[in-house]
mmCIF file with all atom_site columns, C-alpha atoms in Angstrom:
data_model
loop_
_atom_site.group_PDB
_atom_site.id
_atom_site.type_symbol
_atom_site.label_atom_id
_atom_site.label_alt_id
_atom_site.label_comp_id
_atom_site.label_asym_id
_atom_site.label_entity_id
_atom_site.label_seq_id
_atom_site.pdbx_PDB_ins_code
_atom_site.Cartn_x
_atom_site.Cartn_y
_atom_site.Cartn_z
_atom_site.occupancy
_atom_site.B_iso_or_equiv
_atom_site.pdbx_formal_charge
_atom_site.auth_seq_id
_atom_site.auth_comp_id
_atom_site.auth_asym_id
_atom_site.auth_atom_id
_atom_site.pdbx_PDB_model_num
ATOM 1   C CA . UNK A 1 1   ? 2.490   -37.442 164.162 1.00 84.00 ? 1065 UNK A CA 1
ATOM 2   C CA . UNK A 1 2   ? 2.301   -38.843 160.643 1.00 88.00 ? 1066 UNK A CA 1
ATOM 3   C CA . UNK A 1 3   ? 4.053   -36.629 158.124 1.00 92.00 ? 1067 UNK A CA 1
ATOM 4   C CA . UNK A 1 4   ? 3.328   -37.065 154.433 1.00 93.00 ? 1068 UNK A CA 1
ATOM 5   C CA . UNK A 1 5   ? 6.033   -35.577 152.246 1.00 95.00 ? 1069 UNK A CA 1
ATOM 6   C CA . UNK A 1 6   ? 4.465   -34.156 149.098 1.00 97.00 ? 1070 UNK A CA 1
ATOM 7   C CA . UNK A 1 7   ? 6.515   -32.842 146.181 1.00 95.00 ? 1071 UNK A CA 1
ATOM 8   C CA . UNK A 1 8   ? 4.996   -30.108 144.032 1.00 96.00 ? 1072 UNK A CA 1
ATOM 9   C CA . UNK A 1 9   ? 6.720   -30.104 140.666 1.00 94.00 ? 1073 UNK A CA 1
ATOM 10  C CA . UNK A 1 10  ? 6.263   -28.670 137.184 1.00 92.00 ? 1074 UNK A CA 1
ATOM 11  C CA . UNK A 1 11  ? 7.707   -26.186 134.744 1.00 88.00 ? 1075 UNK A CA 1
ATOM 12  C CA . UNK A 1 12  ? 8.567   -22.539 135.300 1.00 85.00 ? 1076 UNK A CA 1
ATOM 13  C CA . UNK A 1 13  ? 5.453   -20.502 136.026 1.00 85.00 ? 1077 UNK A CA 1
ATOM 14  C CA . UNK A 1 14  ? 3.150   -23.495 136.517 1.00 90.00 ? 1078 UNK A CA 1
ATOM 15  C CA . UNK A 1 15  ? 2.240   -22.328 140.034 1.00 92.00 ? 1079 UNK A CA 1
ATOM 16  C CA . UNK A 1 16  ? 4.373   -24.443 142.389 1.00 92.00 ? 1080 UNK A CA 1
ATOM 17  C CA . UNK A 1 17  ? 5.442   -21.648 144.741 1.00 92.00 ? 1081 UNK A CA 1
ATOM 18  C CA . UNK A 1 18  ? 2.007   -20.025 144.583 1.00 94.00 ? 1082 UNK A CA 1
ATOM 19  C CA . UNK A 1 19  ? 0.274   -23.297 145.473 1.00 97.00 ? 1083 UNK A CA 1
ATOM 20  C CA . UNK A 1 20  ? 2.476   -23.824 148.518 1.00 96.00 ? 1084 UNK A CA 1
ATOM 21  C CA . UNK A 1 21  ? 2.124   -20.190 149.653 1.00 95.00 ? 1085 UNK A CA 1
ATOM 22  C CA . UNK A 1 22  ? -1.642  -20.367 149.248 1.00 97.00 ? 1086 UNK A CA 1
ATOM 23  C CA . UNK A 1 23  ? -2.159  -23.405 151.479 1.00 97.00 ? 1087 UNK A CA 1
ATOM 24  C CA . UNK A 1 24  ? 0.763   -23.405 153.944 1.00 97.00 ? 1088 UNK A CA 1
ATOM 25  C CA . UNK A 1 25  ? -0.064  -22.684 157.576 1.00 96.00 ? 1089 UNK A CA 1
ATOM 26  C CA . UNK A 1 26  ? 3.511   -21.513 158.184 1.00 95.00 ? 1090 UNK A CA 1
ATOM 27  C CA . UNK A 1 27  ? 5.524   -18.858 156.426 1.00 94.00 ? 1091 UNK A CA 1
ATOM 28  C CA . UNK A 1 28  ? 6.927   -20.587 153.364 1.00 88.00 ? 1092 UNK A CA 1
ATOM 29  C CA . UNK A 1 29  ? 10.642  -21.177 153.250 1.00 84.00 ? 1093 UNK A CA 1
ATOM 30  C CA . UNK A 1 30  ? 11.787  -20.437 149.722 1.00 76.00 ? 1094 UNK A CA 1
ATOM 31  C CA . UNK A 1 31  ? 14.913  -20.036 147.660 1.00 66.00 ? 1095 UNK A CA 1
ATOM 32  C CA . UNK A 1 32  ? 13.536  -17.572 145.140 1.00 65.00 ? 1096 UNK A CA 1
ATOM 33  C CA . UNK A 1 33  ? 16.146  -15.510 143.346 1.00 59.00 ? 1097 UNK A CA 1
ATOM 34  C CA . UNK A 1 34  ? 15.956  -12.862 140.633 1.00 67.00 ? 1098 UNK A CA 1
ATOM 35  C CA . UNK A 1 35  ? 15.498  -14.486 137.243 1.00 59.00 ? 1099 UNK A CA 1
ATOM 36  C CA . UNK A 1 36  ? 18.454  -13.532 135.090 1.00 65.00 ? 1100 UNK A CA 1
ATOM 37  C CA . UNK A 1 37  ? 17.821  -15.596 131.973 1.00 60.00 ? 1101 UNK A CA 1
ATOM 38  C CA . UNK A 1 38  ? 14.835  -16.170 129.644 1.00 61.00 ? 1102 UNK A CA 1
ATOM 39  C CA . UNK A 1 39  ? 12.746  -17.012 132.728 1.00 53.00 ? 1103 UNK A CA 1
ATOM 40  C CA . UNK A 1 40  ? 12.812  -13.273 133.484 1.00 52.00 ? 1104 UNK A CA 1
ATOM 41  C CA . UNK A 1 41  ? 10.409  -12.805 130.570 1.00 56.00 ? 1105 UNK A CA 1
ATOM 42  C CA . UNK A 1 42  ? 7.802   -14.887 132.457 1.00 61.00 ? 1106 UNK A CA 1
ATOM 43  C CA . UNK A 1 43  ? 8.395   -13.761 136.027 1.00 57.00 ? 1107 UNK A CA 1
ATOM 44  C CA . UNK A 1 44  ? 10.673  -11.654 138.204 1.00 63.00 ? 1108 UNK A CA 1
ATOM 45  C CA . UNK A 1 45  ? 11.868  -14.388 140.597 1.00 67.00 ? 1109 UNK A CA 1
ATOM 46  C CA . UNK A 1 46  ? 12.400  -18.130 140.267 1.00 63.00 ? 1110 UNK A CA 1
ATOM 47  C CA . UNK A 1 47  ? 12.977  -21.028 142.663 1.00 65.00 ? 1111 UNK A CA 1
ATOM 48  C CA . UNK A 1 48  ? 16.567  -22.270 142.578 1.00 58.00 ? 1112 UNK A CA 1
ATOM 49  C CA . UNK A 1 49  ? 16.462  -25.041 145.197 1.00 64.00 ? 1113 UNK A CA 1
ATOM 50  C CA . UNK A 1 50  ? 13.099  -25.596 146.904 1.00 81.00 ? 1114 UNK A CA 1
ATOM 51  C CA . UNK A 1 51  ? 10.036  -24.169 148.584 1.00 88.00 ? 1115 UNK A CA 1
ATOM 52  C CA . UNK A 1 52  ? 8.760   -25.619 151.840 1.00 92.00 ? 1116 UNK A CA 1
ATOM 53  C CA . UNK A 1 53  ? 5.372   -25.291 153.513 1.00 96.00 ? 1117 UNK A CA 1
ATOM 54  C CA . UNK A 1 54  ? 3.283   -27.282 155.959 1.00 96.00 ? 1118 UNK A CA 1
ATOM 55  C CA . UNK A 1 55  ? -0.405  -28.051 156.330 1.00 96.00 ? 1119 UNK A CA 1
ATOM 56  C CA . UNK A 1 56  ? -2.004  -29.920 159.234 1.00 94.00 ? 1120 UNK A CA 1
ATOM 57  C CA . UNK A 1 57  ? -4.795  -32.138 157.890 1.00 89.00 ? 1121 UNK A CA 1
ATOM 58  C CA . UNK A 1 58  ? -5.726  -33.986 161.105 1.00 86.00 ? 1122 UNK A CA 1
ATOM 59  C CA . UNK A 1 59  ? -4.706  -33.848 164.754 1.00 90.00 ? 1123 UNK A CA 1
ATOM 60  C CA . UNK A 1 60  ? -2.025  -36.450 164.084 1.00 91.00 ? 1124 UNK A CA 1
ATOM 61  C CA . UNK A 1 61  ? -1.268  -35.887 160.388 1.00 90.00 ? 1125 UNK A CA 1
ATOM 62  C CA . UNK A 1 62  ? 0.346   -33.143 158.331 1.00 94.00 ? 1126 UNK A CA 1
ATOM 63  C CA . UNK A 1 63  ? 1.542   -32.555 154.827 1.00 95.00 ? 1127 UNK A CA 1
ATOM 64  C CA . UNK A 1 64  ? 5.026   -31.234 154.251 1.00 97.00 ? 1128 UNK A CA 1
ATOM 65  C CA . UNK A 1 65  ? 5.018   -29.583 150.843 1.00 97.00 ? 1129 UNK A CA 1
ATOM 66  C CA . UNK A 1 66  ? 8.265   -29.360 148.884 1.00 95.00 ? 1130 UNK A CA 1
ATOM 67  C CA . UNK A 1 67  ? 8.295   -27.314 145.688 1.00 92.00 ? 1131 UNK A CA 1
ATOM 68  C CA . UNK A 1 68  ? 10.908  -28.110 143.067 1.00 87.00 ? 1132 UNK A CA 1
ATOM 69  C CA . UNK A 1 69  ? 12.656  -25.670 140.756 1.00 79.00 ? 1133 UNK A CA 1
ATOM 70  C CA . UNK A 1 70  ? 11.086  -25.552 137.318 1.00 68.00 ? 1134 UNK A CA 1
ATOM 71  C CA . UNK A 1 71  ? 14.289  -25.112 135.351 1.00 70.00 ? 1135 UNK A CA 1
ATOM 72  C CA . UNK A 1 72  ? 16.259  -28.004 133.923 1.00 62.00 ? 1136 UNK A CA 1
ATOM 73  C CA . UNK A 1 73  ? 19.555  -26.587 135.197 1.00 58.00 ? 1137 UNK A CA 1
ATOM 74  C CA . UNK A 1 74  ? 18.329  -27.197 138.762 1.00 63.00 ? 1138 UNK A CA 1
ATOM 75  C CA . UNK A 1 75  ? 17.037  -30.715 138.096 1.00 70.00 ? 1139 UNK A CA 1
ATOM 76  C CA . UNK A 1 76  ? 19.459  -32.220 140.631 1.00 68.00 ? 1140 UNK A CA 1
ATOM 77  C CA . UNK A 1 77  ? 16.995  -30.958 143.243 1.00 70.00 ? 1141 UNK A CA 1
ATOM 78  C CA . UNK A 1 78  ? 14.236  -33.129 141.744 1.00 77.00 ? 1142 UNK A CA 1
ATOM 79  C CA . UNK A 1 79  ? 16.280  -36.198 142.653 1.00 82.00 ? 1143 UNK A CA 1
ATOM 80  C CA . UNK A 1 80  ? 16.889  -34.982 146.197 1.00 85.00 ? 1144 UNK A CA 1
ATOM 81  C CA . UNK A 1 81  ? 13.277  -33.975 146.856 1.00 84.00 ? 1145 UNK A CA 1
ATOM 82  C CA . UNK A 1 82  ? 11.582  -37.010 145.307 1.00 87.00 ? 1146 UNK A CA 1
ATOM 83  C CA . UNK A 1 83  ? 13.822  -39.535 147.112 1.00 89.00 ? 1147 UNK A CA 1
ATOM 84  C CA . UNK A 1 84  ? 11.807  -39.552 150.353 1.00 89.00 ? 1148 UNK A CA 1
ATOM 85  C CA . UNK A 1 85  ? 8.477   -38.311 149.053 1.00 94.00 ? 1149 UNK A CA 1
ATOM 86  C CA . UNK A 1 86  ? 5.221   -40.152 149.651 1.00 95.00 ? 1150 UNK A CA 1
ATOM 87  C CA . UNK A 1 87  ? 3.519   -38.605 146.610 1.00 96.00 ? 1151 UNK A CA 1
ATOM 88  C CA . UNK A 1 88  ? 3.710   -35.740 144.164 1.00 96.00 ? 1152 UNK A CA 1
ATOM 89  C CA . UNK A 1 89  ? 1.592   -33.373 142.162 1.00 97.00 ? 1153 UNK A CA 1
ATOM 90  C CA . UNK A 1 90  ? 2.755   -32.377 138.706 1.00 96.00 ? 1154 UNK A CA 1
ATOM 91  C CA . UNK A 1 91  ? 1.494   -28.911 137.834 1.00 96.00 ? 1155 UNK A CA 1
ATOM 92  C CA . UNK A 1 92  ? 1.058   -28.380 134.116 1.00 96.00 ? 1156 UNK A CA 1
ATOM 93  C CA . UNK A 1 93  ? 0.446   -24.936 132.666 1.00 93.00 ? 1157 UNK A CA 1
ATOM 94  C CA . UNK A 1 94  ? -2.448  -25.801 130.343 1.00 93.00 ? 1158 UNK A CA 1
ATOM 95  C CA . UNK A 1 95  ? -1.960  -22.869 127.979 1.00 91.00 ? 1159 UNK A CA 1
ATOM 96  C CA . UNK A 1 96  ? 1.727   -23.385 127.173 1.00 87.00 ? 1160 UNK A CA 1
ATOM 97  C CA . UNK A 1 97  ? 2.276   -26.502 125.004 1.00 86.00 ? 1161 UNK A CA 1
ATOM 98  C CA . UNK A 1 98  ? 6.056   -26.413 125.545 1.00 82.00 ? 1162 UNK A CA 1
ATOM 99  C CA . UNK A 1 99  ? 5.401   -26.661 129.296 1.00 83.00 ? 1163 UNK A CA 1
ATOM 100 C CA . UNK A 1 100 ? 3.245   -29.713 128.701 1.00 87.00 ? 1164 UNK A CA 1
ATOM 101 C CA . UNK A 1 101 ? 6.187   -31.394 126.946 1.00 86.00 ? 1165 UNK A CA 1
ATOM 102 C CA . UNK A 1 102 ? 8.399   -30.397 129.887 1.00 87.00 ? 1166 UNK A CA 1
ATOM 103 C CA . UNK A 1 103 ? 5.833   -31.985 132.221 1.00 91.00 ? 1167 UNK A CA 1
ATOM 104 C CA . UNK A 1 104 ? 6.212   -35.254 130.313 1.00 91.00 ? 1168 UNK A CA 1
ATOM 105 C CA . UNK A 1 105 ? 9.960   -35.025 130.855 1.00 89.00 ? 1169 UNK A CA 1
ATOM 106 C CA . UNK A 1 106 ? 9.428   -34.604 134.602 1.00 90.00 ? 1170 UNK A CA 1
ATOM 107 C CA . UNK A 1 107 ? 7.042   -37.579 134.695 1.00 92.00 ? 1171 UNK A CA 1
ATOM 108 C CA . UNK A 1 108 ? 9.601   -39.757 132.911 1.00 90.00 ? 1172 UNK A CA 1
ATOM 109 C CA . UNK A 1 109 ? 12.360  -38.623 135.257 1.00 89.00 ? 1173 UNK A CA 1
ATOM 110 C CA . UNK A 1 110 ? 10.353  -39.316 138.419 1.00 89.00 ? 1174 UNK A CA 1
ATOM 111 C CA . UNK A 1 111 ? 9.103   -42.681 137.144 1.00 88.00 ? 1175 UNK A CA 1
ATOM 112 C CA . UNK A 1 112 ? 12.701  -43.778 136.495 1.00 90.00 ? 1176 UNK A CA 1
ATOM 113 C CA . UNK A 1 113 ? 13.577  -42.936 140.125 1.00 88.00 ? 1177 UNK A CA 1
ATOM 114 C CA . UNK A 1 114 ? 10.539  -44.101 142.107 1.00 90.00 ? 1178 UNK A CA 1
ATOM 115 C CA . UNK A 1 115 ? 6.960   -45.286 141.787 1.00 92.00 ? 1179 UNK A CA 1
ATOM 116 C CA . UNK A 1 116 ? 4.744   -42.903 143.729 1.00 94.00 ? 1180 UNK A CA 1
ATOM 117 C CA . UNK A 1 117 ? 1.109   -41.930 143.797 1.00 96.00 ? 1181 UNK A CA 1
ATOM 118 C CA . UNK A 1 118 ? 0.585   -38.682 141.949 1.00 96.00 ? 1182 UNK A CA 1
ATOM 119 C CA . UNK A 1 119 ? -1.921  -36.433 140.288 1.00 97.00 ? 1183 UNK A CA 1
ATOM 120 C CA . UNK A 1 120 ? -1.717  -33.947 137.452 1.00 97.00 ? 1184 UNK A CA 1
ATOM 121 C CA . UNK A 1 121 ? -2.820  -30.434 138.368 1.00 97.00 ? 1185 UNK A CA 1
ATOM 122 C CA . UNK A 1 122 ? -3.793  -28.272 135.403 1.00 97.00 ? 1186 UNK A CA 1
ATOM 123 C CA . UNK A 1 123 ? -3.148  -24.598 136.027 1.00 96.00 ? 1187 UNK A CA 1
ATOM 124 C CA . UNK A 1 124 ? -4.031  -21.571 133.929 1.00 94.00 ? 1188 UNK A CA 1
ATOM 125 C CA . UNK A 1 125 ? -7.049  -23.372 132.477 1.00 94.00 ? 1189 UNK A CA 1
ATOM 126 C CA . UNK A 1 126 ? -8.879  -20.043 132.261 1.00 93.00 ? 1190 UNK A CA 1
ATOM 127 C CA . UNK A 1 127 ? -6.340  -18.631 129.776 1.00 92.00 ? 1191 UNK A CA 1
ATOM 128 C CA . UNK A 1 128 ? -7.053  -18.368 126.069 1.00 90.00 ? 1192 UNK A CA 1
ATOM 129 C CA . UNK A 1 129 ? -5.809  -21.408 124.152 1.00 91.00 ? 1193 UNK A CA 1
ATOM 130 C CA . UNK A 1 130 ? -5.649  -23.575 127.283 1.00 94.00 ? 1194 UNK A CA 1
ATOM 131 C CA . UNK A 1 131 ? -5.688  -27.273 126.476 1.00 94.00 ? 1195 UNK A CA 1
ATOM 132 C CA . UNK A 1 132 ? -8.405  -29.447 127.967 1.00 93.00 ? 1196 UNK A CA 1
ATOM 133 C CA . UNK A 1 133 ? -7.617  -32.323 130.334 1.00 94.00 ? 1197 UNK A CA 1
ATOM 134 C CA . UNK A 1 134 ? -7.963  -35.016 127.657 1.00 94.00 ? 1198 UNK A CA 1
ATOM 135 C CA . UNK A 1 135 ? -5.486  -33.311 125.299 1.00 94.00 ? 1199 UNK A CA 1
ATOM 136 C CA . UNK A 1 136 ? -3.019  -32.746 128.150 1.00 94.00 ? 1200 UNK A CA 1
ATOM 137 C CA . UNK A 1 137 ? -3.332  -36.407 129.187 1.00 95.00 ? 1201 UNK A CA 1
ATOM 138 C CA . UNK A 1 138 ? -2.528  -37.526 125.649 1.00 94.00 ? 1202 UNK A CA 1
ATOM 139 C CA . UNK A 1 139 ? 0.403   -35.104 125.380 1.00 93.00 ? 1203 UNK A CA 1
ATOM 140 C CA . UNK A 1 140 ? 1.765   -36.469 128.675 1.00 94.00 ? 1204 UNK A CA 1
ATOM 141 C CA . UNK A 1 141 ? 1.624   -40.006 127.269 1.00 92.00 ? 1205 UNK A CA 1
ATOM 142 C CA . UNK A 1 142 ? -1.530  -41.273 128.971 1.00 93.00 ? 1206 UNK A CA 1
ATOM 143 C CA . UNK A 1 143 ? -3.469  -42.777 126.068 1.00 90.00 ? 1207 UNK A CA 1
ATOM 144 C CA . UNK A 1 144 ? -5.102  -45.425 128.285 1.00 90.00 ? 1208 UNK A CA 1
ATOM 145 C CA . UNK A 1 145 ? -7.641  -43.735 130.553 1.00 87.00 ? 1209 UNK A CA 1
ATOM 146 C CA . UNK A 1 146 ? -7.420  -46.570 133.094 1.00 88.00 ? 1210 UNK A CA 1
ATOM 147 C CA . UNK A 1 147 ? -3.667  -46.100 133.509 1.00 88.00 ? 1211 UNK A CA 1
ATOM 148 C CA . UNK A 1 148 ? -3.641  -42.343 133.989 1.00 93.00 ? 1212 UNK A CA 1
ATOM 149 C CA . UNK A 1 149 ? -3.444  -40.503 137.273 1.00 95.00 ? 1213 UNK A CA 1
ATOM 150 C CA . UNK A 1 150 ? -6.269  -38.172 138.264 1.00 96.00 ? 1214 UNK A CA 1
ATOM 151 C CA . UNK A 1 151 ? -6.172  -34.872 136.405 1.00 96.00 ? 1215 UNK A CA 1
ATOM 152 C CA . UNK A 1 152 ? -7.624  -31.904 138.272 1.00 97.00 ? 1216 UNK A CA 1
ATOM 153 C CA . UNK A 1 153 ? -7.892  -28.219 137.468 1.00 97.00 ? 1217 UNK A CA 1
ATOM 154 C CA . UNK A 1 154 ? -6.270  -26.137 140.155 1.00 97.00 ? 1218 UNK A CA 1
ATOM 155 C CA . UNK A 1 155 ? -5.981  -22.409 140.674 1.00 97.00 ? 1219 UNK A CA 1
ATOM 156 C CA . UNK A 1 156 ? -2.722  -22.140 142.615 1.00 97.00 ? 1220 UNK A CA 1
ATOM 157 C CA . UNK A 1 157 ? -3.779  -18.859 144.242 1.00 97.00 ? 1221 UNK A CA 1
ATOM 158 C CA . UNK A 1 158 ? -7.207  -20.064 145.416 1.00 98.00 ? 1222 UNK A CA 1
ATOM 159 C CA . UNK A 1 159 ? -7.160  -21.885 148.756 1.00 98.00 ? 1223 UNK A CA 1
ATOM 160 C CA . UNK A 1 160 ? -10.296 -24.034 148.181 1.00 98.00 ? 1224 UNK A CA 1
ATOM 161 C CA . UNK A 1 161 ? -8.979  -25.071 144.756 1.00 98.00 ? 1225 UNK A CA 1
ATOM 162 C CA . UNK A 1 162 ? -5.583  -26.020 146.198 1.00 98.00 ? 1226 UNK A CA 1
ATOM 163 C CA . UNK A 1 163 ? -7.272  -27.880 149.055 1.00 97.00 ? 1227 UNK A CA 1
ATOM 164 C CA . UNK A 1 164 ? -9.357  -29.923 146.571 1.00 97.00 ? 1228 UNK A CA 1
ATOM 165 C CA . UNK A 1 165 ? -6.208  -30.871 144.616 1.00 97.00 ? 1229 UNK A CA 1
ATOM 166 C CA . UNK A 1 166 ? -4.476  -31.983 147.817 1.00 96.00 ? 1230 UNK A CA 1
ATOM 167 C CA . UNK A 1 167 ? -7.540  -34.004 148.841 1.00 95.00 ? 1231 UNK A CA 1
ATOM 168 C CA . UNK A 1 168 ? -7.373  -35.781 145.466 1.00 96.00 ? 1232 UNK A CA 1
ATOM 169 C CA . UNK A 1 169 ? -3.680  -36.493 146.080 1.00 96.00 ? 1233 UNK A CA 1
ATOM 170 C CA . UNK A 1 170 ? -4.298  -37.846 149.595 1.00 93.00 ? 1234 UNK A CA 1
ATOM 171 C CA . UNK A 1 171 ? -6.991  -40.118 148.123 1.00 93.00 ? 1235 UNK A CA 1
ATOM 172 C CA . UNK A 1 172 ? -4.414  -41.398 145.615 1.00 94.00 ? 1236 UNK A CA 1
ATOM 173 C CA . UNK A 1 173 ? -2.026  -42.085 148.480 1.00 92.00 ? 1237 UNK A CA 1
ATOM 174 C CA . UNK A 1 174 ? -4.690  -44.131 150.262 1.00 89.00 ? 1238 UNK A CA 1
ATOM 175 C CA . UNK A 1 175 ? -5.320  -46.175 147.073 1.00 85.00 ? 1239 UNK A CA 1
ATOM 176 C CA . UNK A 1 176 ? -1.575  -46.682 146.517 1.00 84.00 ? 1240 UNK A CA 1
ATOM 177 C CA . UNK A 1 177 ? -0.921  -47.780 150.101 1.00 77.00 ? 1241 UNK A CA 1
ATOM 178 C CA . UNK A 1 178 ? -4.261  -49.434 151.039 1.00 72.00 ? 1242 UNK A CA 1
ATOM 179 C CA . UNK A 1 179 ? -2.946  -51.175 154.183 1.00 67.00 ? 1243 UNK A CA 1
ATOM 180 C CA . UNK A 1 180 ? -1.219  -48.134 155.666 1.00 57.00 ? 1244 UNK A CA 1
ATOM 181 C CA . UNK A 1 181 ? -2.520  -45.547 158.078 1.00 52.00 ? 1245 UNK A CA 1
ATOM 182 C CA . UNK A 1 182 ? -1.617  -42.689 155.714 1.00 47.00 ? 1246 UNK A CA 1
#
């Protein structure tokens, strides 16, 4: 069995836990706790260590999905989770500009640790004042279109939308590792 370890990362409220819960074929293991700081204004609970889900994509291949905490005070988990990952998806809340800046911080952090295939998943694109993909790409530091990862809109609570984002990520993995069986 080939297991691809996928990290789902992004800021608070970007949809990491929702994405994993939407697509996982097992009950998601989570470390959600009551939000006791400013995060409580956005949502009742927050991830403090990780979320874990699994999705079988072929008879001999599955994705193990690891969701990171979205708060900077738990960033030590980013290091732990990204260390053995095959790829990651950065979820960016398209209607919160401060979250887009936080997404750039995550990208910089990951790129200093490892070089992995990844995609950008734009969430909340249906909200008023949501930024379009081109503006988000520029804000994340991707001025050169040829050097940017795929950017896809994803509704973290819609299974077909999540599946399409994961298909895009698996395609990136196959381009990144062209001689592998992944």
